[in-house]
Coordinates of C-alpha atoms in Angstrom, one line a residue:
X38 CA 23.5 -18.2 -2.5
X39 CA 25.5 -15.7 -4.4
X40 CA 26.2 -13.4 -1.5
X41 CA 26.0 -9.7 -2.3
X42 CA 29.4 -9.2 -0.7
X43 CA 33.0 -9.2 -1.9
X44 CA 34.4 -10.9 -4.9
X45 CA 32.4 -9.1 -7.7
X46 CA 33.8 -8.9 -11.2
X47 CA 36.3 -6.0 -11.5
X48 CA 35.4 -3.0 -13.5
X49 CA 37.5 -1.3 -16.1
X50 CA 41.0 -0.3 -15.1
X51 CA 41.7 3.4 -14.4
X52 CA 42.7 5.3 -17.5
X53 CA 40.8 3.1 -20.0
X54 CA 39.5 5.1 -22.9
X55 CA 35.9 4.7 -23.9
X56 CA 34.3 5.0 -27.3
X57 CA 31.0 6.6 -28.1
X58 CA 29.1 3.5 -27.2
X59 CA 30.7 3.2 -23.8
X60 CA 32.9 0.2 -24.8
X61 CA 36.6 0.1 -24.0
X62 CA 38.7 1.0 -27.0
X63 CA 41.7 -1.1 -27.6
X64 CA 45.0 0.5 -28.4
X65 CA 46.7 -0.4 -31.7
X66 CA 49.1 -3.3 -31.4
X67 CA 47.8 -4.8 -28.2
X68 CA 47.1 -8.4 -28.0
X69 CA 43.5 -9.6 -27.8
X70 CA 42.4 -9.5 -24.2
X71 CA 38.8 -9.6 -23.1
X72 CA 37.9 -6.8 -20.8
X73 CA 35.1 -6.6 -18.3
X74 CA 32.9 -3.6 -18.6
X75 CA 30.3 -2.5 -16.1
X76 CA 27.6 -0.5 -17.7
X77 CA 25.2 1.5 -15.6
X78 CA 21.7 0.1 -15.9
X79 CA 18.5 2.0 -15.3
X80 CA 18.4 3.4 -11.8
X81 CA 22.2 3.3 -11.4
X82 CA 22.5 -0.5 -11.0
X83 CA 25.7 -1.6 -12.8
X84 CA 25.3 -4.5 -15.2
X85 CA 28.3 -6.6 -16.2
X86 CA 28.9 -7.0 -19.9
X87 CA 31.6 -9.1 -21.4
X88 CA 33.2 -7.4 -24.5
X89 CA 36.4 -7.6 -26.4
X90 CA 38.4 -5.1 -28.3
X91 CA 39.3 -7.5 -31.2
X92 CA 38.0 -10.8 -32.5
X93 CA 40.0 -13.9 -31.7
X94 CA 42.6 -14.9 -34.2
X95 CA 41.5 -17.5 -36.6
X96 CA 37.8 -17.2 -35.9
X97 CA 35.3 -15.3 -38.0
X98 CA 33.8 -12.3 -36.3
X99 CA 30.0 -12.7 -35.7
X100 CA 27.6 -10.5 -37.6
X101 CA 26.2 -7.5 -35.8
X102 CA 23.6 -8.6 -33.3
X103 CA 24.3 -12.3 -33.8
X104 CA 24.7 -14.1 -30.4
X105 CA 26.7 -17.3 -30.0
X106 CA 27.0 -19.7 -27.1
X107 CA 30.2 -19.3 -25.1
X108 CA 33.2 -21.2 -26.2
X109 CA 34.0 -22.2 -22.6
X110 CA 30.7 -22.4 -20.7
X111 CA 30.7 -22.2 -16.9
X112 CA 30.8 -25.8 -15.5
X113 CA 27.6 -27.0 -13.9
X114 CA 27.8 -26.5 -10.2
X115 CA 30.1 -23.5 -10.3
X116 CA 29.1 -20.6 -8.3
X117 CA 29.3 -17.5 -10.4
X118 CA 29.9 -15.4 -7.4
X119 CA 33.1 -17.3 -6.6
X120 CA 34.8 -16.7 -9.9
X121 CA 34.6 -13.9 -12.4
X122 CA 31.8 -14.7 -14.9
X123 CA 32.7 -15.9 -18.4
X124 CA 31.3 -14.0 -21.3
X125 CA 28.0 -15.3 -22.7
X126 CA 28.7 -13.8 -26.0
X127 CA 31.6 -14.4 -28.4
X128 CA 34.0 -11.6 -28.5
X129 CA 32.9 -9.0 -31.0
X130 CA 34.9 -6.6 -33.1
X131 CA 35.2 -3.0 -32.1
X132 CA 32.0 -1.1 -32.8
X133 CA 32.2 1.2 -35.9
X134 CA 29.8 4.1 -36.5
X135 CA 27.0 2.9 -38.8
X136 CA 26.8 4.2 -42.3
X137 CA 24.1 6.9 -42.8
X138 CA 22.0 4.4 -44.8
X139 CA 22.4 1.5 -42.4
X140 CA 20.3 0.7 -39.3
X141 CA 22.1 1.2 -36.0
X142 CA 23.6 -1.9 -34.4
X143 CA 21.6 -3.8 -31.8
X144 CA 22.0 -2.8 -28.2
X145 CA 24.3 -5.1 -26.2
X146 CA 22.5 -7.8 -24.3
X147 CA 23.7 -6.8 -20.9
X148 CA 21.2 -9.1 -19.2
X149 CA 22.8 -12.2 -20.7
X150 CA 25.9 -12.3 -18.4
X151 CA 25.5 -14.0 -15.0
X152 CA 25.1 -11.4 -12.3
X153 CA 28.1 -10.8 -10.0
X154 CA 28.1 -10.3 -6.3
X155 CA 28.8 -6.7 -7.0
X156 CA 25.7 -6.4 -9.1
X157 CA 23.5 -8.2 -6.6
X158 CA 24.8 -6.0 -3.8
X159 CA 24.1 -2.8 -5.7
X160 CA 20.7 -4.0 -6.8
X161 CA 19.8 -5.1 -3.3
X162 CA 21.0 -1.7 -2.0
X163 CA 18.7 0.1 -4.4
X164 CA 15.7 -2.2 -3.6
X165 CA 16.4 -2.0 0.2
X166 CA 16.7 1.7 0.2
X167 CA 13.4 2.3 -1.6
X168 CA 11.6 -0.5 0.3
X169 CA 12.6 1.0 3.6
X170 CA 11.4 4.3 2.4
X171 CA 8.1 2.7 1.3
X172 CA 7.8 0.9 4.7
X173 CA 8.3 4.2 6.6
X174 CA 5.7 5.9 4.4
X175 CA 3.4 2.9 5.1
X176 CA 3.8 3.5 8.8
X177 CA 3.0 7.2 8.2
X178 CA 0.0 6.1 6.3
X179 CA -1.2 3.8 9.1
X180 CA -0.4 6.4 11.7
X181 CA -2.4 9.0 9.8
X182 CA -5.3 6.6 9.5
X183 CA -5.2 5.9 13.3
X184 CA -4.8 9.6 14.1
X185 CA -7.6 10.9 11.8
X186 CA -10.1 8.1 12.2
X187 CA -9.1 6.0 15.2
X188 CA -9.8 2.3 15.6
X189 CA -13.6 2.3 15.4
X190 CA -16.4 1.4 13.0
X191 CA -15.3 3.8 10.3
X192 CA -11.8 2.4 10.2
X193 CA -13.2 -1.1 10.2
X194 CA -15.4 -0.2 7.1
X195 CA -12.4 1.1 5.2
X196 CA -10.3 -1.9 6.2
X197 CA -12.9 -4.2 4.6
X198 CA -12.5 -2.3 1.4
X199 CA -8.7 -2.3 2.0
X200 CA -8.9 -6.1 1.3
X201 CA -9.1 -5.3 -2.4
X202 CA -5.7 -3.6 -2.7
X203 CA -4.2 -6.2 -0.4
X204 CA -5.4 -9.0 -2.6
X205 CA -4.4 -7.1 -5.8
X206 CA -0.9 -6.4 -4.5
X207 CA -0.4 -10.1 -3.7
X208 CA -2.0 -11.4 -6.8
X209 CA -0.7 -8.9 -9.4
X210 CA 2.6 -7.4 -8.0
X211 CA 4.3 -9.5 -5.3
X212 CA 3.5 -13.2 -5.5
X213 CA 1.0 -14.0 -8.2
X214 CA 1.6 -12.5 -11.6
X215 CA 5.3 -12.0 -11.0
X216 CA 5.8 -15.8 -10.5
X217 CA 4.4 -16.3 -14.0
X218 CA 5.9 -13.3 -15.8
X219 CA 9.5 -13.2 -14.6
X220 CA 10.2 -16.7 -15.7
X221 CA 8.4 -16.0 -19.0
X222 CA 10.5 -12.9 -19.6
X223 CA 13.7 -14.8 -18.6
X224 CA 12.9 -17.5 -21.1
X225 CA 12.3 -14.8 -23.8
X226 CA 15.6 -13.1 -23.0
X227 CA 17.4 -16.5 -23.1
X228 CA 15.9 -17.2 -26.5
X229 CA 16.9 -13.8 -27.8
X230 CA 20.4 -14.4 -26.6
X231 CA 20.5 -17.7 -28.5
X232 CA 19.6 -15.8 -31.7
X233 CA 15.9 -16.7 -32.0
X234 CA 14.2 -15.0 -35.0
X235 CA 12.4 -11.7 -34.4
X236 CA 12.3 -10.4 -30.8
X237 CA 10.9 -12.9 -28.3
X238 CA 10.5 -10.2 -25.7
X239 CA 8.3 -8.0 -27.8
X240 CA 6.4 -11.0 -29.0
X241 CA 5.7 -11.9 -25.3
X242 CA 4.5 -8.4 -24.6
X243 CA 2.2 -8.4 -27.7
X244 CA 0.7 -11.7 -26.7
X245 CA 0.1 -11.1 -23.1
X246 CA -0.3 -7.4 -22.1
X247 CA -3.5 -6.6 -24.1
X248 CA -5.4 -9.7 -22.9
X249 CA -4.3 -9.2 -19.3
X250 CA -5.3 -5.5 -19.3
X251 CA -8.7 -6.4 -20.7
X252 CA -9.1 -9.0 -17.9
X253 CA -8.1 -6.6 -15.2
X254 CA -10.6 -4.0 -16.4
X255 CA -13.4 -6.6 -16.5
X256 CA -12.7 -7.8 -13.0
X257 CA -12.4 -4.3 -11.5
X258 CA -15.8 -3.3 -13.0
X259 CA -17.4 -6.5 -11.8
X260 CA -16.1 -5.9 -8.3
X261 CA -17.4 -2.3 -8.3
X262 CA -20.9 -3.5 -9.3
X263 CA -21.0 -6.3 -6.8
X264 CA -19.5 -4.3 -3.9
X265 CA -22.6 -4.7 -1.6
X266 CA -22.5 -8.5 -2.0
X267 CA -18.7 -8.5 -1.5
X268 CA -19.0 -6.5 1.8
X269 CA -21.8 -8.7 3.1
X270 CA -19.9 -11.9 2.4
X271 CA -16.6 -10.6 3.8
X272 CA -17.9 -8.9 7.0
X273 CA -21.5 -9.8 7.7
X274 CA -21.4 -8.3 11.2
X275 CA -20.1 -4.9 10.1
X276 CA -22.0 -1.9 11.8
X277 CA -21.9 0.4 8.7
X278 CA -21.9 -1.7 5.5
X279 CA -22.9 1.3 3.3
X280 CA -19.6 3.1 4.1
X281 CA -17.7 -0.1 3.3
X282 CA -19.5 -0.4 -0.1
X283 CA -18.5 3.2 -1.0
X284 CA -14.9 2.5 -0.1
X285 CA -14.8 -0.8 -2.0
X286 CA -16.0 0.8 -5.2
X287 CA -13.2 3.3 -5.0
X288 CA -10.5 0.7 -4.3
X289 CA -11.9 -1.6 -7.1
X290 CA -10.0 0.6 -9.6
X291 CA -6.7 -0.7 -8.3
X292 CA -7.3 -4.1 -10.0
X293 CA -6.4 -2.5 -13.3
X294 CA -3.7 -0.1 -12.0
X295 CA -2.0 -2.8 -9.9
X296 CA -2.2 -5.3 -12.8
X297 CA -0.4 -2.9 -15.1
X298 CA 2.1 -2.0 -12.4
X299 CA 2.8 -5.7 -11.7
X300 CA 3.3 -6.4 -15.4
X301 CA 5.8 -3.6 -15.7
X302 CA 7.6 -4.6 -12.5
X303 CA 8.0 -8.2 -13.7
X304 CA 9.3 -7.1 -17.1
X305 CA 11.8 -4.7 -15.6
X306 CA 13.2 -7.1 -13.0
X307 CA 13.7 -9.7 -15.7
X308 CA 15.8 -7.1 -17.5
X309 CA 17.6 -6.5 -14.2
X310 CA 16.2 -3.0 -13.7
X311 CA 15.2 -2.6 -10.1
X312 CA 14.9 1.2 -9.4
X313 CA 11.5 1.8 -10.8
X314 CA 9.9 -1.4 -9.5
X315 CA 11.2 -0.6 -6.0
X316 CA 9.8 2.9 -6.1
X317 CA 6.2 1.9 -6.7
X318 CA 5.1 1.6 -3.1
X319 CA 6.7 5.0 -2.3
X320 CA 4.4 6.6 -4.9
X321 CA 1.5 4.5 -3.7
X322 CA 1.8 5.5 0.0
X323 CA 2.4 9.2 -1.0
X324 CA -0.9 9.1 -2.9
X325 CA -2.9 7.7 0.1
X326 CA -1.4 10.0 2.7
X327 CA -1.9 13.1 0.5
X328 CA -5.5 12.2 -0.1
X329 CA -6.3 11.6 3.6
X330 CA -4.9 14.9 4.7
X331 CA -6.4 16.8 1.7
X332 CA -9.8 15.3 1.6
X333 CA -10.3 13.7 5.0
X334 CA -12.2 16.6 6.5
X335 CA -14.8 16.5 3.7
X336 CA -15.0 12.8 2.8
X337 CA -14.0 11.1 6.0
X338 CA -12.5 7.7 5.7
X339 CA -13.5 7.6 2.0
X340 CA -10.5 9.9 1.4
X341 CA -8.2 6.9 2.2
X342 CA -10.1 4.8 -0.4
X343 CA -9.7 7.6 -3.0
X344 CA -6.0 7.7 -2.1
X345 CA -5.7 4.0 -2.9
X346 CA -7.1 4.6 -6.4
X347 CA -4.8 7.6 -7.0
X348 CA -1.8 5.7 -5.6
X349 CA -2.4 2.8 -8.0
X350 CA -2.2 5.1 -10.9
X351 CA 1.1 6.6 -9.6
X352 CA 2.5 3.0 -9.5
X353 CA 2.1 2.7 -13.2
X354 CA 3.4 6.2 -14.0
X355 CA 6.7 5.8 -12.2
X356 CA 7.6 2.6 -14.2
X357 CA 6.3 3.5 -17.6
X358 CA 9.3 5.5 -18.8
X359 CA 11.8 2.8 -17.9
X360 CA 9.7 0.0 -19.5
X361 CA 9.3 1.9 -22.7
X362 CA 13.0 2.7 -22.8
X363 CA 13.8 -1.0 -22.4
X364 CA 11.5 -2.1 -25.2
X365 CA 12.8 0.6 -27.5
X366 CA 16.5 -0.1 -26.9
X367 CA 16.2 -3.7 -27.9
X368 CA 16.5 -3.4 -31.6
X369 CA 16.9 -6.4 -33.9
X370 CA 19.3 -6.8 -36.8
X371 CA 18.2 -6.6 -40.4
X372 CA 18.4 -10.3 -40.9
X373 CA 16.1 -11.0 -37.9
X374 CA 13.7 -8.3 -38.8
X375 CA 12.4 -10.2 -41.8
X376 CA 11.4 -13.2 -39.6
X377 CA 9.2 -11.5 -37.1
X378 CA 8.1 -13.9 -34.3
X379 CA 4.4 -14.4 -33.6
X380 CA 2.9 -13.1 -30.5
X381 CA 3.6 -15.4 -27.6
X382 CA 0.7 -16.0 -25.2
X383 CA 1.3 -16.6 -21.5
X384 CA 1.1 -20.2 -20.3
X385 CA -2.5 -20.5 -19.0
X386 CA -1.9 -23.4 -16.6
X387 CA 1.1 -21.6 -15.1
X388 CA -0.9 -18.4 -14.6
X389 CA -3.7 -20.4 -13.0
X390 CA -1.4 -22.1 -10.5
X391 CA 0.4 -18.9 -9.4
X392 CA -2.9 -16.9 -9.1
X393 CA -4.5 -19.7 -7.1
X394 CA -1.5 -19.9 -4.8
X395 CA -1.5 -16.2 -4.2
X396 CA -5.3 -16.2 -3.7
X397 CA -5.1 -18.9 -1.1
X398 CA -2.3 -17.1 0.7
X399 CA -4.1 -13.9 0.8
X400 CA -7.3 -15.7 1.9
X401 CA -5.8 -15.6 5.4
X402 CA -6.8 -12.0 5.6
X403 CA -10.4 -12.9 4.6
X404 CA -10.6 -15.5 7.3
X405 CA -9.2 -13.1 9.9
X406 CA -11.7 -10.3 9.0
X407 CA -14.6 -12.7 8.7
X408 CA -14.0 -14.0 12.2
X409 CA -13.1 -10.6 13.7
X410 CA -16.3 -9.0 12.4
X411 CA -18.2 -10.9 15.1
X412 CA -16.0 -9.4 17.8
X413 CA -16.4 -5.9 19.4
X414 CA -15.7 -2.9 17.2
X415 CA -12.0 -2.2 16.7
X416 CA -11.0 -5.9 16.5
X417 CA -10.3 -5.7 12.7
X418 CA -8.3 -2.5 13.3
X419 CA -6.2 -4.1 16.0
X420 CA -5.4 -7.0 13.7
X421 CA -4.5 -4.6 10.8
X422 CA -2.1 -2.4 12.8
X423 CA -0.5 -5.4 14.5
X424 CA 0.0 -7.2 11.2
X425 CA 1.4 -4.2 9.4
X426 CA 4.1 -3.6 12.0
X427 CA 4.9 -7.3 12.6
X428 CA 5.4 -7.9 8.9
X429 CA 8.1 -5.2 8.5
X430 CA 10.9 -7.7 9.4
X431 CA 9.5 -10.2 6.8
X432 CA 9.4 -7.5 4.1
X433 CA 13.0 -6.5 4.8
X434 CA 14.2 -10.1 4.8
X435 CA 12.6 -10.7 1.4
X436 CA 14.4 -7.8 -0.4
X437 CA 17.3 -10.0 -1.5
X438 CA 14.8 -12.6 -2.9
X439 CA 13.2 -9.8 -5.0
X440 CA 16.6 -9.3 -6.7
X441 CA 17.5 -13.0 -6.9
X442 CA 14.2 -14.4 -8.2
X443 CA 15.1 -13.3 -11.8
X444 CA 18.5 -14.8 -11.2
X445 CA 17.2 -18.2 -10.3
X446 CA 14.7 -18.1 -13.2
X447 CA 17.4 -17.2 -15.7
X448 CA 19.7 -19.9 -14.3
X449 CA 17.0 -22.5 -14.8
X450 CA 16.3 -21.1 -18.3
X451 CA 20.0 -21.6 -19.1
X452 CA 19.9 -25.2 -17.6
X453 CA 22.2 -24.4 -14.7
X454 CA 20.4 -26.2 -11.9
X455 CA 23.4 -26.2 -9.5
X456 CA 23.7 -22.5 -9.6
X457 CA 20.0 -22.2 -8.9
X458 CA 20.2 -24.5 -5.9
X459 CA 23.1 -22.7 -4.4
X460 CA 21.3 -19.4 -4.8
X461 CA 18.1 -20.7 -3.1
X462 CA 19.9 -22.3 -0.2
X463 CA 21.8 -19.2 0.6
X464 CA 18.7 -17.0 0.2
X465 CA 17.0 -19.2 2.8
X466 CA 20.0 -18.8 5.2
X467 CA 20.2 -15.1 4.9
X468 CA 16.5 -14.4 4.9
X469 CA 16.0 -16.6 7.9
X470 CA 18.6 -14.8 9.9
X471 CA 17.2 -11.4 9.1
X472 CA 13.6 -12.2 9.8
X473 CA 14.4 -14.0 13.1
X474 CA 16.3 -10.9 14.3
X475 CA 13.3 -8.8 13.5
X476 CA 11.0 -11.3 15.1
X477 CA 13.0 -11.1 18.4
X478 CA 12.8 -7.3 18.3
X479 CA 9.1 -7.3 17.7
X480 CA 8.3 -9.7 20.5
X481 CA 10.6 -7.9 22.9
X482 CA 9.5 -4.4 22.2
X483 CA 5.9 -4.7 21.0
X484 CA 4.3 -2.3 23.5
X485 CA 6.9 0.4 23.0
X486 CA 6.6 0.1 19.2
X487 CA 2.8 0.5 19.1
X488 CA 2.8 3.3 21.7
X489 CA 5.4 5.3 19.7
X490 CA 3.8 4.6 16.4
X491 CA 0.1 4.9 17.0
X492 CA -0.9 6.1 20.5
X493 CA -2.1 9.6 19.7
X494 CA -5.4 11.3 18.7
X495 CA -8.2 8.7 18.6
X496 CA -5.9 5.8 19.3
X497 CA -6.0 5.1 23.0
X498 CA -3.8 3.3 25.5
X499 CA -6.3 0.4 25.5
X500 CA -5.8 0.1 21.7
X501 CA -2.1 0.0 22.2
X502 CA -2.3 -2.8 24.7
X503 CA -4.6 -4.9 22.5
X504 CA -2.6 -4.3 19.4
X505 CA 0.8 -5.1 21.1
X506 CA -0.6 -8.4 22.4
X507 CA -1.8 -9.4 18.9
X508 CA 1.4 -8.4 17.3
X509 CA 3.5 -10.6 19.5
X510 CA 1.4 -13.6 18.5
X511 CA 1.6 -12.6 14.8
X512 CA 5.4 -12.5 15.1
X513 CA 5.6 -16.2 15.8
X514 CA 4.6 -16.9 12.2
X515 CA 7.1 -14.5 10.6
X516 CA 9.7 -17.3 9.9
X517 CA 7.0 -19.3 8.2
X518 CA 5.9 -16.3 6.1
X519 CA 9.5 -15.7 5.0
X520 CA 10.2 -19.4 4.2
X521 CA 7.0 -19.6 2.2
X522 CA 7.9 -16.5 0.2
X523 CA 11.4 -17.8 -0.6
X524 CA 10.4 -21.4 -1.4
X525 CA 7.4 -20.7 -3.6
X526 CA 9.6 -18.6 -5.9
X527 CA 11.7 -21.7 -6.5
X528 CA 8.6 -23.8 -7.4
X529 CA 7.6 -21.3 -10.1
X530 CA 11.0 -20.1 -11.3
X531 CA 11.2 -22.7 -14.0
X532 CA 8.2 -21.2 -15.7
X533 CA 6.0 -24.3 -15.5
X534 CA 2.7 -24.9 -13.8
X535 CA 3.1 -26.3 -10.2
X536 CA 0.1 -27.5 -8.3
X537 CA 2.0 -28.7 -5.2
X538 CA 2.4 -25.1 -3.8
X539 CA -1.4 -24.6 -4.2
X540 CA -2.1 -27.8 -2.3
X541 CA 0.4 -26.8 0.5
X542 CA -1.2 -23.3 0.8
X543 CA -4.7 -24.9 0.9
X544 CA -3.6 -27.1 3.8
X545 CA -2.3 -24.0 5.6
X546 CA -5.7 -22.2 5.0
X547 CA -7.6 -25.2 6.4
X548 CA -5.3 -25.1 9.5
X549 CA -5.9 -21.3 9.9
X550 CA -9.7 -21.7 9.6
X551 CA -9.8 -24.6 12.0
X552 CA -7.5 -23.0 14.6
X553 CA -9.2 -19.6 14.3
X554 CA -12.8 -21.0 14.8
X555 CA -11.6 -23.1 17.7
X556 CA -9.9 -20.3 19.6
X557 CA -12.2 -17.4 18.8
X558 CA -14.5 -17.8 21.8
X559 CA -11.8 -18.2 24.4
X560 CA -8.9 -16.1 23.0
X561 CA -10.7 -13.6 20.8
X562 CA -8.5 -11.6 18.5
X563 CA -5.4 -13.2 19.9
X564 CA -6.7 -16.6 18.8
X565 CA -7.1 -15.3 15.2
X566 CA -3.4 -14.2 15.2
X567 CA -2.3 -17.5 16.5
X568 CA -4.3 -19.3 13.8
X569 CA -2.5 -17.2 11.2
X570 CA 0.9 -18.2 12.5
X571 CA -0.1 -21.9 12.7
X572 CA -1.4 -22.0 9.1
X573 CA 1.5 -20.3 7.4
X574 CA 4.0 -22.5 9.4
X575 CA 2.2 -25.6 8.1
X576 CA 2.5 -24.3 4.6
X577 CA 6.2 -23.5 4.9
X578 CA 7.0 -27.0 6.2
X579 CA 5.1 -28.7 3.4
X580 CA 6.8 -26.5 0.8
X581 CA 10.2 -27.3 2.3
X582 CA 9.4 -31.1 2.3
X583 CA 8.5 -31.1 -1.4
X584 CA 11.4 -29.1 -2.7
X585 CA 13.7 -32.0 -3.7
X586 CA 11.3 -33.8 -6.0
X587 CA 9.2 -30.9 -7.3
X588 CA 11.4 -27.9 -7.4
X589 CA 15.0 -26.8 -7.2
X590 CA 16.7 -29.8 -5.4
X591 CA 18.0 -28.1 -2.3
X592 CA 19.5 -30.1 0.6
X593 CA 16.6 -29.9 3.0
X594 CA 18.4 -31.4 6.0
X595 CA 21.2 -28.9 5.8
X596 CA 18.8 -26.0 5.4
X597 CA 16.8 -27.0 8.5
X598 CA 20.0 -27.5 10.5
X599 CA 21.2 -24.1 9.4
X600 CA 18.0 -22.4 10.3
X601 CA 18.0 -23.9 13.8
X602 CA 21.0 -21.8 14.8
X603 CA 19.5 -18.3 14.4
X604 CA 16.2 -19.6 15.7
X605 CA 17.9 -20.5 19.0
X606 CA 19.6 -17.2 19.1
X607 CA 16.3 -15.3 18.5
X608 CA 14.5 -17.1 21.4
X609 CA 17.2 -16.0 23.9
X610 CA 17.5 -12.5 22.4
X611 CA 13.7 -12.0 22.7
X612 CA 13.5 -13.0 26.3
X613 CA 16.5 -10.9 27.4
X614 CA 15.5 -7.9 25.2
X615 CA 11.9 -8.0 26.6
X616 CA 13.2 -7.8 30.2
X617 CA 15.7 -5.0 29.5
X618 CA 13.1 -3.0 27.3
X619 CA 10.6 -3.1 30.1
X620 CA 12.8 -1.4 32.7
X621 CA 12.6 2.3 31.4
X622 CA 9.2 3.9 31.8
X623 CA 9.5 6.1 28.6
X624 CA 8.6 4.1 25.5
X625 CA 11.5 5.6 23.4
X626 CA 14.0 4.6 26.0
X627 CA 12.5 1.2 26.4
X628 CA 12.6 0.6 22.6
X629 CA 16.2 1.7 22.4
X630 CA 17.3 -0.4 25.3
X631 CA 15.3 -3.5 24.2
X632 CA 16.3 -3.2 20.6
X633 CA 20.0 -2.8 21.3
X634 CA 19.9 -5.8 23.7
X635 CA 18.1 -8.0 21.2
X636 CA 20.6 -7.0 18.4
X637 CA 23.7 -7.7 20.6
X638 CA 22.5 -10.9 22.1
X639 CA 21.3 -12.2 18.7
X640 CA 24.5 -11.4 16.9
X641 CA 26.8 -12.8 19.6
X642 CA 24.8 -16.1 19.8
X643 CA 24.5 -16.4 16.1
X644 CA 28.2 -15.9 15.7
X645 CA 29.0 -18.4 18.4
X646 CA 26.6 -21.0 16.9
X647 CA 28.2 -20.5 13.4
X648 CA 25.1 -19.4 11.5
X649 CA 26.1 -19.0 7.8
X650 CA 23.6 -16.3 7.2
X651 CA 25.6 -14.1 9.5
X652 CA 28.7 -14.3 7.4
X653 CA 26.7 -13.5 4.3
X654 CA 25.0 -10.5 6.0
X655 CA 28.3 -9.2 7.3
X656 CA 29.9 -9.4 3.8
X657 CA 26.9 -7.6 2.4
X658 CA 27.2 -4.8 5.0
X659 CA 30.9 -4.4 4.3
X660 CA 30.4 -4.2 0.5
X661 CA 27.6 -1.7 0.8
X662 CA 29.6 0.4 3.3
X663 CA 32.5 0.5 0.9
X664 CA 30.2 1.5 -2.0
X665 CA 28.6 4.3 0.0
X666 CA 32.0 5.5 1.3
X667 CA 33.3 5.5 -2.3
X668 CA 30.3 7.4 -3.5
X669 CA 30.6 10.1 -0.8
X670 CA 34.4 10.6 -0.9
X671 CA 35.1 10.4 -4.6

């Protein structure tokens, strides 16, 4: 893994003069010396660009906008984080202002240079900051739902309709469409860097966006019409199906809005722009919370469904300016303009496999709610609240993978398998450490967390006890959830159809269904949570076993051995933290004591066991601390 820590490519030296385009101007008489320039990307994420003040002696200067392969490519197996990246473009002459009758020169292809640790650290900081803000707003959303409507039949009806945005987010933003689009845009960017005629990126947009938008519209309209049948099939034992039908028709609009938001997010991440994609869930949750408090007294729980529709529109709005700016900035030279590329359609088999995988993965929610609809009222709500809180560690651990997935896809597009393998292995180590720390904290402090977050208004102490018990069982599957999220990105990062992940996820769904049906009578809602953890763990193990032959060839034995170290530390930390957290009577004091104990024990044991993810995490913290200190003090 290219750790987002120290060792990033250096920026311009102090005192360097800059021209109107932002490139460093060479002083007359100086020898040719390539300089590293760090240009700020959209959202403040710096992007390294290799430039030169003068062309090399004895070599003709390339024409404006003409890209060449590097004279000295990075050897296969070299980690770009360990050494400063070599330029992907031949050194170009100093930019001169264009003549009045000439078109402006093409924008520099900043996305062509391999990302440095400094870039990854900055991009991860942007993504993490906004993801944490979105997670906090998500907690406010769930707290508001619990406070205003409790954990009864009305909330159960809304949560059945909530299945639509949950599926849409997984299929169209997080796992499904992104797995197809990010490699496709990475390949288009690589072709453009190699001097392909026309603009492959714009050709990809022209060939995919209109058709996908039409499909999203048709599916959303069909779902709104078939809402009664959808509710009956999903939750046949629901006390008030009419309310669920109304909410489903409102949430059906998010199929189109989430699809457009997911498309924009994938395109921007492939261009290494992470600010706008990371902000979409902030806007989404703001829309839901605002609608509940504004319209809740008049519309009841339907206000939350209306907020889903409004929040989906906001997700598109926050990304649209950045996407339009990226497409407008990428101009082509006069010689390329005459050979416009045909519209490039999306690979249909690839799209089918990624959507089937995401559909199978999200089917766990369908199974849970189908089984829980036969239990007493409030069971679906307890499952929902427990899952939302328990998945926070997984969400935080996956932030780095959100940044590195385009990096892996671009490495494979450039034919650098070794760099992709190192990146995936180190992602697994770091994500495993982070999610296991969060798992230990959730298991140790579950009652205190739920009481502080939800126990107010219509949410009673009995609801707290039931939700905390379910959340502890859910947490057992968090490592499997995280490994599945990291590994499946590797299967689809090459931009080819892969049926093995679909088969692995299907096996996990079968395990979830079998375990849930077998334990429902004796364990109730806890049995459903245990079935979820079992099924996703089976999927993760199958994906890990198939990596060497079907995906990026990681060293499976080394990965498993590395993950065993933080796993042992997490087990001990959860036991000790649960004991310490239960001593104070006040929930806040118990959470503080238990959380601190878990953190200290986990870090000490992980350091003693030599977990590699700890070293990477500490380097990341040091780098981000230095960046924040520099930003505050300069």
